[in-house]
Coordinates of C-alpha atoms in Angstrom, one line a residue:
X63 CA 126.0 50.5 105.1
X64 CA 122.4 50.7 106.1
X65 CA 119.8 48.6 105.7
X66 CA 115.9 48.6 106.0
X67 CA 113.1 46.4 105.5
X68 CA 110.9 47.1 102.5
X69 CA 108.8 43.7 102.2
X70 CA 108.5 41.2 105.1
X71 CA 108.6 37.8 102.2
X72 CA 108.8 35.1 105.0
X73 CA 111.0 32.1 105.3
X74 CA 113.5 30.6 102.6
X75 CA 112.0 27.1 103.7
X76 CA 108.6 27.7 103.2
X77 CA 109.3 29.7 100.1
X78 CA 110.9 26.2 98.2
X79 CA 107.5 24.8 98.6
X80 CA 106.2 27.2 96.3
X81 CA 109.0 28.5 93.5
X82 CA 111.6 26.5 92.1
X83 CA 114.0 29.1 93.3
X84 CA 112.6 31.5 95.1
X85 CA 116.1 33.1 95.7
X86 CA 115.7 34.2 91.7
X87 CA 112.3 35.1 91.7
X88 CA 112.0 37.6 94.7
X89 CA 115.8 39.2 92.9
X90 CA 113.3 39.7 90.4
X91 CA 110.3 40.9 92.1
X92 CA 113.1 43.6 94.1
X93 CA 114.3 45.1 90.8
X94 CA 110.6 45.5 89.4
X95 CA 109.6 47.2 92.8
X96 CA 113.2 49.5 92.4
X97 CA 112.7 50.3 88.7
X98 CA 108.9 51.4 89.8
X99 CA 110.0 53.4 92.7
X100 CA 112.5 55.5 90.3
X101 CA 110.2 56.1 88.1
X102 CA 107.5 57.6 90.9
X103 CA 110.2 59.2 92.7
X104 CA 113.5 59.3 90.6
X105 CA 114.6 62.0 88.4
X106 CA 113.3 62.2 85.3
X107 CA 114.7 63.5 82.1
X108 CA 112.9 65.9 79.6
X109 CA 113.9 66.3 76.2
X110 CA 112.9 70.2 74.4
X111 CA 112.6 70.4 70.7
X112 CA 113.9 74.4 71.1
X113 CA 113.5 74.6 67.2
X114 CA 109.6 73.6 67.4
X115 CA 107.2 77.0 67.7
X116 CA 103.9 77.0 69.5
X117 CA 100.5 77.2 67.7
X118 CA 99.4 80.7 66.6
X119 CA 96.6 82.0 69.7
X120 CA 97.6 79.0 71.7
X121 CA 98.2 79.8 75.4
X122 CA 99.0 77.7 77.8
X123 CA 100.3 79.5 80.6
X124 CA 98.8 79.1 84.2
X125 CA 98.7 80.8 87.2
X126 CA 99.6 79.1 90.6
X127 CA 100.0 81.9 92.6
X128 CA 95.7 82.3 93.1
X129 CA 95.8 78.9 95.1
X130 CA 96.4 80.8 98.2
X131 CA 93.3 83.1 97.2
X132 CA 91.7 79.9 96.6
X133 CA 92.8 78.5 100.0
X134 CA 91.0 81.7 101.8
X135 CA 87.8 81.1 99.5
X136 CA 87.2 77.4 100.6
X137 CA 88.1 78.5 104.3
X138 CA 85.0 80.7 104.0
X139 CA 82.8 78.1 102.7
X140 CA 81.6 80.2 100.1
X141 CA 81.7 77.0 97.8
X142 CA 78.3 76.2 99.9
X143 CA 77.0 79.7 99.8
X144 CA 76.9 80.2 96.0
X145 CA 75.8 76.1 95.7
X146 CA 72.9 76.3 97.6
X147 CA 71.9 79.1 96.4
X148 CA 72.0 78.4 92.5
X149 CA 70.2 74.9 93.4
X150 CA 66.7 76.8 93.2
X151 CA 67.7 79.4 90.1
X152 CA 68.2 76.9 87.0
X153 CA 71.0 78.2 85.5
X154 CA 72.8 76.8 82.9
X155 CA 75.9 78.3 84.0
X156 CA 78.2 77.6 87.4
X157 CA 77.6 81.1 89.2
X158 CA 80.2 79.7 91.9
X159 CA 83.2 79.4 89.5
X160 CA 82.2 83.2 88.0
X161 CA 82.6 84.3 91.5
X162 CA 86.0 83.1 91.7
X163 CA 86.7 84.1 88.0
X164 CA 86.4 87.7 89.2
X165 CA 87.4 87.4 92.4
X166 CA 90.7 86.2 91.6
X167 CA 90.9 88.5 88.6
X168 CA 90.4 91.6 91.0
X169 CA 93.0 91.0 93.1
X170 CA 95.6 89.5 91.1
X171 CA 95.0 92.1 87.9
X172 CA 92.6 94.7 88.8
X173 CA 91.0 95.0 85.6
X174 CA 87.6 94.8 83.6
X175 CA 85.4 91.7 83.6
X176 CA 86.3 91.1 79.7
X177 CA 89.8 90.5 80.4
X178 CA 89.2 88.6 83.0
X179 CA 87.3 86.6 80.9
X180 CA 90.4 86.2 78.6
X181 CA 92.0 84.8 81.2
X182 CA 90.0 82.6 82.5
X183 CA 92.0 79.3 81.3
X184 CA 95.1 80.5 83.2
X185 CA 93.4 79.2 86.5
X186 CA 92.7 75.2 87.0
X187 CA 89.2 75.9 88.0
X188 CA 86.2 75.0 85.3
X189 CA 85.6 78.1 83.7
X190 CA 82.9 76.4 81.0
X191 CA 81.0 79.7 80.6
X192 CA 80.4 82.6 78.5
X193 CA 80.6 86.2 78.9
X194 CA 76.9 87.1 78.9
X195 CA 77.1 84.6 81.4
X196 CA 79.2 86.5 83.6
X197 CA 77.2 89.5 82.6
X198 CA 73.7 88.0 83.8
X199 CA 75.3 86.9 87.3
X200 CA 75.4 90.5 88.0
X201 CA 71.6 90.1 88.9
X202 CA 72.1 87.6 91.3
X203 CA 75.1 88.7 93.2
X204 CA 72.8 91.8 93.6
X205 CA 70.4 89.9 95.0
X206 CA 72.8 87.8 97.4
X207 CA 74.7 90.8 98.4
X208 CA 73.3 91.3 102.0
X209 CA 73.2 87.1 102.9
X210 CA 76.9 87.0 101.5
X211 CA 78.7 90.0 103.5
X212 CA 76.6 88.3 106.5
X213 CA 77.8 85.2 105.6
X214 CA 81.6 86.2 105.5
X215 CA 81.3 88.0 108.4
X216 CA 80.0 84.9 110.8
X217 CA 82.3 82.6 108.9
X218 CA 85.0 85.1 109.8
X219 CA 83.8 85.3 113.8
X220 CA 84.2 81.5 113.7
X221 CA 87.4 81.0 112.1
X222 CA 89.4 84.0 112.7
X223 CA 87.5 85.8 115.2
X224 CA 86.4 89.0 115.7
X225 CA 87.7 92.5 117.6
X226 CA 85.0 94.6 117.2
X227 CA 86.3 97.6 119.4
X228 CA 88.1 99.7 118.4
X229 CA 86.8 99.0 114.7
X230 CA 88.4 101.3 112.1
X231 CA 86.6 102.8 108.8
X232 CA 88.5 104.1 106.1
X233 CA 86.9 105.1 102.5
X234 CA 88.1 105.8 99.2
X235 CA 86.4 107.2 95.9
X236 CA 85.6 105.5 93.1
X237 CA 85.6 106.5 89.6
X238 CA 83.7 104.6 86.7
X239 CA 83.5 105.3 82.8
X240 CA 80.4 105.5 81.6
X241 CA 78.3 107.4 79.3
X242 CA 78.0 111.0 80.3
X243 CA 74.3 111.7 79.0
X244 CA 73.0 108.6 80.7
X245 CA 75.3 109.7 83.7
X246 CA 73.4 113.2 83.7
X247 CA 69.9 111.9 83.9
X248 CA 71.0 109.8 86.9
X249 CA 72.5 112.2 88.5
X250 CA 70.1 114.4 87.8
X251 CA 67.5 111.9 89.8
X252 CA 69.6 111.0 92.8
X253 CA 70.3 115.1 93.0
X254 CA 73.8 114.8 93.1
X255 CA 76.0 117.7 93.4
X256 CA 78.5 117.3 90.6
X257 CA 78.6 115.2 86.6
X258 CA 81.3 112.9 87.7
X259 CA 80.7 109.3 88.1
X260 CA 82.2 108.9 91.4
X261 CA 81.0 106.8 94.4
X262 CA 82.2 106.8 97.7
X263 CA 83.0 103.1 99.4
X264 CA 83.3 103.0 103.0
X265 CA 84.5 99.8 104.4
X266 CA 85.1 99.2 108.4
X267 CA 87.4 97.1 109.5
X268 CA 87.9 95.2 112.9
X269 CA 91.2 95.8 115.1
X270 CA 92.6 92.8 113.0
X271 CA 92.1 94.9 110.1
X272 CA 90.1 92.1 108.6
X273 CA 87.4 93.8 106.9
X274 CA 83.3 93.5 108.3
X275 CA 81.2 95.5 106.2
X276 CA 81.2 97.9 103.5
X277 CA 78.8 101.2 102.4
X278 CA 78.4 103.1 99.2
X279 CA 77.1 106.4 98.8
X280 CA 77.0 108.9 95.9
X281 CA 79.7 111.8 96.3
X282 CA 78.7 114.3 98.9
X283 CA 79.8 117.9 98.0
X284 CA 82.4 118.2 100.7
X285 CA 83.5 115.0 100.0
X286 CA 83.6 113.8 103.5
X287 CA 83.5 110.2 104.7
X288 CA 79.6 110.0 105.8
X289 CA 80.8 108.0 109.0
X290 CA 78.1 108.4 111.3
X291 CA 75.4 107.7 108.7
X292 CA 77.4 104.3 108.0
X293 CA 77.8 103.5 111.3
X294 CA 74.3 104.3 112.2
X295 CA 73.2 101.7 109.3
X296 CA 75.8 98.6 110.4
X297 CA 76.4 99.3 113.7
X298 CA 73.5 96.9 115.2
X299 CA 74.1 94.7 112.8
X300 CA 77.5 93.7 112.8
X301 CA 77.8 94.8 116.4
X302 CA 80.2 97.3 115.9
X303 CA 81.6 98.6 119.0
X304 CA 83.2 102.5 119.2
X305 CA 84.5 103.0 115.7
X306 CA 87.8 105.3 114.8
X307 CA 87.5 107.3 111.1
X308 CA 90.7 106.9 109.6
X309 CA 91.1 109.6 106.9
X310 CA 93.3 112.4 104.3
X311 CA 93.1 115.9 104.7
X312 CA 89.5 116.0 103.3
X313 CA 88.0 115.1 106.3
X314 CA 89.5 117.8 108.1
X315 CA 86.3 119.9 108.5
X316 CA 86.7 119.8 112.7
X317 CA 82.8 121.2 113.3
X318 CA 82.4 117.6 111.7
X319 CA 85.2 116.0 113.2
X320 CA 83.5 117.0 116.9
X321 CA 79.9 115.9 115.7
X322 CA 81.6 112.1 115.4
X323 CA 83.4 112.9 118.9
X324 CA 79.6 113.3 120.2
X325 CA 78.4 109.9 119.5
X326 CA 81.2 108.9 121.5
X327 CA 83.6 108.0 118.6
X328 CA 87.0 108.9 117.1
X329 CA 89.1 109.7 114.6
X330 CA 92.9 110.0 113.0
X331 CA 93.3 112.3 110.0
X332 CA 95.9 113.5 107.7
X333 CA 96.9 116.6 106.5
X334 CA 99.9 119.4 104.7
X335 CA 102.1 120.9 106.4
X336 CA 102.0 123.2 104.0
X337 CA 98.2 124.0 104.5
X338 CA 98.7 124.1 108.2
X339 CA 99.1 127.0 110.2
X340 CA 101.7 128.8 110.9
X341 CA 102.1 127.7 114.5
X342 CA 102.6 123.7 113.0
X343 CA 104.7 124.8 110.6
X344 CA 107.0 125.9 113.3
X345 CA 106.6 122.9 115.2
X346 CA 107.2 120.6 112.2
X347 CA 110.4 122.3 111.2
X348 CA 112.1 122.1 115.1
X349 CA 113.9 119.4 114.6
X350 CA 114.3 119.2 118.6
X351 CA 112.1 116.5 119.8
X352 CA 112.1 113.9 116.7
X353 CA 112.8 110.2 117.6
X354 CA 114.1 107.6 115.0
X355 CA 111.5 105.0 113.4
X356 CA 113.8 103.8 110.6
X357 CA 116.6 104.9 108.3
X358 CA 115.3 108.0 106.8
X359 CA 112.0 108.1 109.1
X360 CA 111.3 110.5 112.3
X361 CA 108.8 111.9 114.3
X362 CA 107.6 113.4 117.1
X363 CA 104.2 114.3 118.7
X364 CA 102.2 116.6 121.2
X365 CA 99.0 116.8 122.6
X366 CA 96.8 120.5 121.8
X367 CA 93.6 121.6 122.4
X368 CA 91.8 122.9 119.2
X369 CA 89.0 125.4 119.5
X370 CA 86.1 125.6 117.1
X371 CA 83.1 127.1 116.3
X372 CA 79.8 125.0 116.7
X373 CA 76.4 125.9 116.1
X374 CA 74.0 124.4 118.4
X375 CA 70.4 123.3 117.8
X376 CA 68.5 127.3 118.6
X377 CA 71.4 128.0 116.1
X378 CA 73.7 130.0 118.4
X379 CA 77.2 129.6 117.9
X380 CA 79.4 128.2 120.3
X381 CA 83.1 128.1 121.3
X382 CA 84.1 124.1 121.8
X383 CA 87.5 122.8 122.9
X384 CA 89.0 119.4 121.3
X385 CA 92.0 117.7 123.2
X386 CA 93.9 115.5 120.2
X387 CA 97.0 114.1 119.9
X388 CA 99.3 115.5 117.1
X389 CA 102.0 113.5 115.0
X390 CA 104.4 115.4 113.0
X391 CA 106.4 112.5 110.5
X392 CA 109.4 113.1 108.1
X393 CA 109.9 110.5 105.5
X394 CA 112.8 111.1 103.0
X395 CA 111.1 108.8 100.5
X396 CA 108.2 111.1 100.5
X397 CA 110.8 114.0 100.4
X398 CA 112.2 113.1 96.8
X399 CA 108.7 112.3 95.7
X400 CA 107.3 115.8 96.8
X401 CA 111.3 117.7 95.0
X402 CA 110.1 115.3 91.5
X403 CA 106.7 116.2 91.6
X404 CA 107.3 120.1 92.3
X405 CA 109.8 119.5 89.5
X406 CA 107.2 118.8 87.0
X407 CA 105.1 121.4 87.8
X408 CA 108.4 124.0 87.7
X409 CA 108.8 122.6 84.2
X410 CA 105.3 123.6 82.9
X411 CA 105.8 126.8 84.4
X412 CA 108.6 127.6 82.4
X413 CA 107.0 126.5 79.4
X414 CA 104.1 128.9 80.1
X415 CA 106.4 131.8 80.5
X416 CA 108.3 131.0 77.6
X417 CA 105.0 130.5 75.9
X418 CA 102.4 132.3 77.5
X419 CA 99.7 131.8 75.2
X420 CA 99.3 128.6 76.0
X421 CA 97.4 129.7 79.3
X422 CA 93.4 130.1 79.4
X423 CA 91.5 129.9 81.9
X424 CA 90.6 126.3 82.1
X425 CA 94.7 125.7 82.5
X426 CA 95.2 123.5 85.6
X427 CA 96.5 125.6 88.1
X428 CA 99.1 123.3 89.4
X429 CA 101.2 124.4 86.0
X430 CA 101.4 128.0 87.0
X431 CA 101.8 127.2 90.8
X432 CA 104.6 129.1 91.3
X433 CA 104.2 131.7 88.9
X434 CA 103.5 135.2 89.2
X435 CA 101.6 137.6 87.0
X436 CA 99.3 135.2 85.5
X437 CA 96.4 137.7 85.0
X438 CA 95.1 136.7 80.9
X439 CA 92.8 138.2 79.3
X440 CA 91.2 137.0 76.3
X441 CA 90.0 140.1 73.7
X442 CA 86.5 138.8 72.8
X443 CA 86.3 140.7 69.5
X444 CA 89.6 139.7 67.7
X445 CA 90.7 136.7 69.9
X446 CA 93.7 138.0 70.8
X447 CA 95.5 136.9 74.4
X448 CA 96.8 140.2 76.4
X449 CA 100.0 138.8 77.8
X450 CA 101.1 139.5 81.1
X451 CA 104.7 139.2 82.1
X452 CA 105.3 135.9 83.6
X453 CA 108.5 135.0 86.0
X454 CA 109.2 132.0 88.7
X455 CA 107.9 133.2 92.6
X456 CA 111.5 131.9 93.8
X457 CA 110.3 133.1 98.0
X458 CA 107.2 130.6 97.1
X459 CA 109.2 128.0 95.8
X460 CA 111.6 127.9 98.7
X461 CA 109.2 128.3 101.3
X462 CA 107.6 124.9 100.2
X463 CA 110.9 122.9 99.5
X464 CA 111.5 123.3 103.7
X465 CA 108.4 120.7 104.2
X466 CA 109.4 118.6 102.0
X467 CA 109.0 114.7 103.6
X468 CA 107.0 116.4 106.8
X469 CA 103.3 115.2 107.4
X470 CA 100.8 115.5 110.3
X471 CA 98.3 113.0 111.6
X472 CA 95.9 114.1 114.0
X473 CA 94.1 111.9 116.7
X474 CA 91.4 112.7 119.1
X475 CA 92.7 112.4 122.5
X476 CA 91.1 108.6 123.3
X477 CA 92.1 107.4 120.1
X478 CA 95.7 107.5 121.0
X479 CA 97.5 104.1 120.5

């Protein structure tokens, strides 16, 4: 058996001087200190009433999982930022704790600022504010916009540390919902090219991939990443060493792809196989040369030199030569995606031939991808649809089922890793 001192009492001798039996007493004392130390530390039994229901609209489930969000938050001092910064405003709300509100609600459920509003009693914070509250902060987070992705940044030097070469930038579109005749007019004064309320968000990472800065810009018409015009406005800033545009197949416009090469940057793109040429189609199907990654995974890669056309500044055109790295992948998970998805649109195609008055010309034109003979015409004084006979273009069909699960990625020739 073993044993361990708990409380040091002193001697039995010196103890008779004070209780009438001091054996008795400190017996009692011990229990009183055990029964304590079960109940702090014991097991504890909880009785359920399983027949008792919960008050209509009560709800008192909570979320634990946004301490570690929470965790990150403090890290960054941004406690402090938001503090100091409402001290001189007079608000009668906490701007901090909407910061988190929406913060946490972004990442853990990516929806609108009503419903995280609705949720704001699932989190242990003190969220003693009301929506127009959250709606009026909107102002001020404008206003702090440019201190607070400074402020991140140097908190994120002196924690974490910073790579800042190669730094990466990768953008994404963004679509919001909003009224379409108020959209007009505003499009209509920034001169943009198309109705949609789209925005472009460019973000650049460090080699950590923890992010530095972000840009915005309104959609450009070839929708490319504006990289050097977000580079030229962070670049001094943030100190932003040479920088690597990571993008889809939209960005591969290579006249602009050798303009960022000039400043002395990079870039990795994506892109089809199946809008590649013909001598990369070739290569992709060859299955000599593939190496393992995982189980289902492969690839293999060479280096080419791509020629292009530039015009230069008198406005001659010019033959240029790009060295680049090329990356041919196979994925099979990809591969059953792309058979589903080319399933889909085979099923619409039926339909259409089955029913081909359902085509006009504002049809998408993935439902009559691989169909042939899809010529309509509409007979503007009666109405009626002159049908033309509709059939499945099988050579089409099983040209694209070869590249199923193959993609390229192309690098410039420095940016190889």
């Amino acid at each position: 058996m073993l044993f361990r001192s708990v409380k040091n009492i002193g001697y039995l001798e010196d103890l008779k001087k004070t209780y009438d039996d001091p054996v008795a007493h400190f017996k009692n004392v011990a229990k009183e200190m055990t029964d304590e130390f079960n109940i702090n530390n014991g097991k504890t039994t909880v009785t359920l009433n399983l027949s008792k229901t919960m008050t209509p609209c009560c709800n008192i489930r909570k979320n634990f999982g946004y301490i570690a969000l929470s965790q990150v938050y403090n890290k960054l001092n941004l406690n402090d930022f938001f503090i100091n910064r409402q001290a001189s405003l007079g608000l009668n709300y906490n701007l901090n704790n909407i910061v988190k509100l929406l913060l946490y609600n972004n990442i853990l459920f990516a929806d609108s600022e009503a419903h995280a509003f609705a949720r704001k009693n699932r989190f242990f914070e003190k969220m003693d504010f009301k929506f127009d509250n959250i709606l009026d902060s909107f102002k001020y987070l404008t206003r702090y916009n440019p201190q607070l992705r400074q402020w991140i940044h140097n908190q994120i030097c002196e924690i974490y540390g910073r790579k800042h070469e190669p730094v990466f930038y990768y953008t994404t579109n963004h679509y919001f919902e909003v009224d379409q005749k108020k959209w007009k007019e505003l499009s209509e004064d920034f001169n943009a090219p198309r109705l949609d309320p789209i925005l472009q968000l460019g973000i650049f990472v460090d080699s950590n991939r923890l992010p530095i800065t972000y840009v915005l810009f309104r959609r450009n018409p070839k929708d490319l990443p504006l990289f050097n015009v977000a580079l030229k406005k962070n670049q001094s800033e943030y100190f932003i060493g040479r920088s690597i545009m990571v993008a889809d197949n939209t960005a591969n416009d290579y006249v602009y792809l050798y303009h960022i090469l000039q400043t002395g940057n990079g870039y990795i793109v994506s892109q089809s196989i199946r809008n590649s040429d013909k001598n990369e189609r070739t290569y992709a199907l060859d299955q000599e040369g593939y190496k393992p990654i995982d189980e289902g995974e492969w690839y293999k890669s060479r280096i080419i030199t791509r020629k292009i056309e530039v015009t230069d500044s008198d406005g001659h055109k010019k033959n240029k030569f790009i060295k680049e790295k090329q990356v041919i992948f196979y994925n099979s998970t990809y591969a059953r995606w792309a058979t589903a998805e080319r399933e889909n649109i085979l099923m619409r195609g039926k339909d259409l031939i089955a029913h081909p008055s359902k085509y006009n010309r504002r049809h998408p034109k993935t439902d009559v991808h691989y169909s042939r003979s899809v010529e309509l015409e509409q007979n503007i004084s009666n109405g009626s649809l002159k049908k033309h006979p509709l059939s499945i273009d099988s050579k089409k069909l099983k040209e694209e089922e070869l590249y199923d699960g193959y993609y390229v990625s192309s690098k410039d020739r420095k940016s190889v890793v």
